Short mmCIF file of C-alpha atoms in Angstrom, two decimals:
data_model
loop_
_atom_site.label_atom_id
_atom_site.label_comp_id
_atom_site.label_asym_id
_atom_site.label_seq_id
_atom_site.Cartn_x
_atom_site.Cartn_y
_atom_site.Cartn_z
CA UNK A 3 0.00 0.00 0.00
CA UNK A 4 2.77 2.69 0.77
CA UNK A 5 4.03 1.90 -3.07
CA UNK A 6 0.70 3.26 -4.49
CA UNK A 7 0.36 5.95 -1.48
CA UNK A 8 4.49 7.23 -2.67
CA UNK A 9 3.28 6.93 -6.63
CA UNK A 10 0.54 9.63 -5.60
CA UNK A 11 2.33 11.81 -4.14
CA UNK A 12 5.71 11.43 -6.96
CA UNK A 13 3.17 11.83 -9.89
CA UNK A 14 0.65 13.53 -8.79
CA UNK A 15 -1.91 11.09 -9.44
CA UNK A 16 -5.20 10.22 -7.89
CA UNK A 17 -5.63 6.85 -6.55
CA UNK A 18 -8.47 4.69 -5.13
CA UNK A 19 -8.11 4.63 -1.80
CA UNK A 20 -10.44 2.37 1.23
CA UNK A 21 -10.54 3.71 4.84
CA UNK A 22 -12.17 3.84 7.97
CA UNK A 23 -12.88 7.63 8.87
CA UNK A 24 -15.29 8.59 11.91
CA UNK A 25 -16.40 4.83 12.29
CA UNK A 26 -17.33 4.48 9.02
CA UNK A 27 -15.79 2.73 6.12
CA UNK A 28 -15.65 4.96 2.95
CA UNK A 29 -13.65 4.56 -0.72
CA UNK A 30 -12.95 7.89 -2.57
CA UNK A 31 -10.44 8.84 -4.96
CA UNK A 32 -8.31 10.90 -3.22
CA UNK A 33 -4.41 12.59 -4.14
CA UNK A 34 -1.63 12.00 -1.68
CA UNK A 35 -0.35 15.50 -0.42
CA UNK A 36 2.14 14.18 2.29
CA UNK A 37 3.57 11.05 3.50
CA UNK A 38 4.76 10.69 6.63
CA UNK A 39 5.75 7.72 9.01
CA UNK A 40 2.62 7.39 10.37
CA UNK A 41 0.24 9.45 9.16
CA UNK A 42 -0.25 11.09 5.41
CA UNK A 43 -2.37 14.53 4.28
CA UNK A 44 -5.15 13.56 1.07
CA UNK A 45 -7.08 15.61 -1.02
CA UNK A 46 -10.73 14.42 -2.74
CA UNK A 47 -12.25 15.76 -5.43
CA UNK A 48 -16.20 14.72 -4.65
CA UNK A 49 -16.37 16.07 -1.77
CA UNK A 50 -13.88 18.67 -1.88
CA UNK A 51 -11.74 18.07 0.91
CA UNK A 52 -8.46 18.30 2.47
CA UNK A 53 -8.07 16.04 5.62
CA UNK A 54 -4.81 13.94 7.65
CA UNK A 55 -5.28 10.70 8.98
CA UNK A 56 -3.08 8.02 10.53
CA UNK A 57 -1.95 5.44 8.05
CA UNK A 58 -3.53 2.64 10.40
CA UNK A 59 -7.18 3.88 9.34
CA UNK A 60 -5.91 2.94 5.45
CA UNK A 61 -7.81 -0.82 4.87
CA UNK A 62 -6.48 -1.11 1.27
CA UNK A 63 -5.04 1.35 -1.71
CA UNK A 64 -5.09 0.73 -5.66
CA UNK A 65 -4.82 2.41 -9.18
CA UNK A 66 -7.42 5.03 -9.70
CA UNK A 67 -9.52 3.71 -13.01
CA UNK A 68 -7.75 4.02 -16.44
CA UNK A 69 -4.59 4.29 -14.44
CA UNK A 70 -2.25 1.34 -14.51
CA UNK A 71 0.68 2.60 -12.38
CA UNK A 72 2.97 3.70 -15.23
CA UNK A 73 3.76 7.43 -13.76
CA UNK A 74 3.33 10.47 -16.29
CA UNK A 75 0.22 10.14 -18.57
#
């Protein structure tokens, strides 16, 4: 899961990303912002959002549609 999290944030890219948030679990494609050891700042479009969360609330991380991992577009 880091891998995809650290291609987000290199690339700018938006990834698919499933989480528990306020009890709740919740997908949304979201852009990395920062990374850190524990935690890591996203950004949705739908709702527009910035938020941080601890990297133990991340359930599972993948390739936002159309996007197979290959960096620049």
């Amino acid at each position: 899961m880091e891998r995809i999290l650290r291609y987000s944030l290199d690339h700018r890219r938006v990834i698919r990303l499933i989480f528990q948030r306020e009890g709740r679990l919740q997908q949304r494609n979201v852009q990395v912002l920062a990374l850190g050891k524990d935690r890591v700042r996203l950004a949705s479009r739908r709702p527009r959002e910035e938020w941080e969360m601890d990297l133990a609330d991340m359930l599972g991380a993948d390739y936002a549609r159309g996007d197979e991992g290959q960096g620049e577009a």
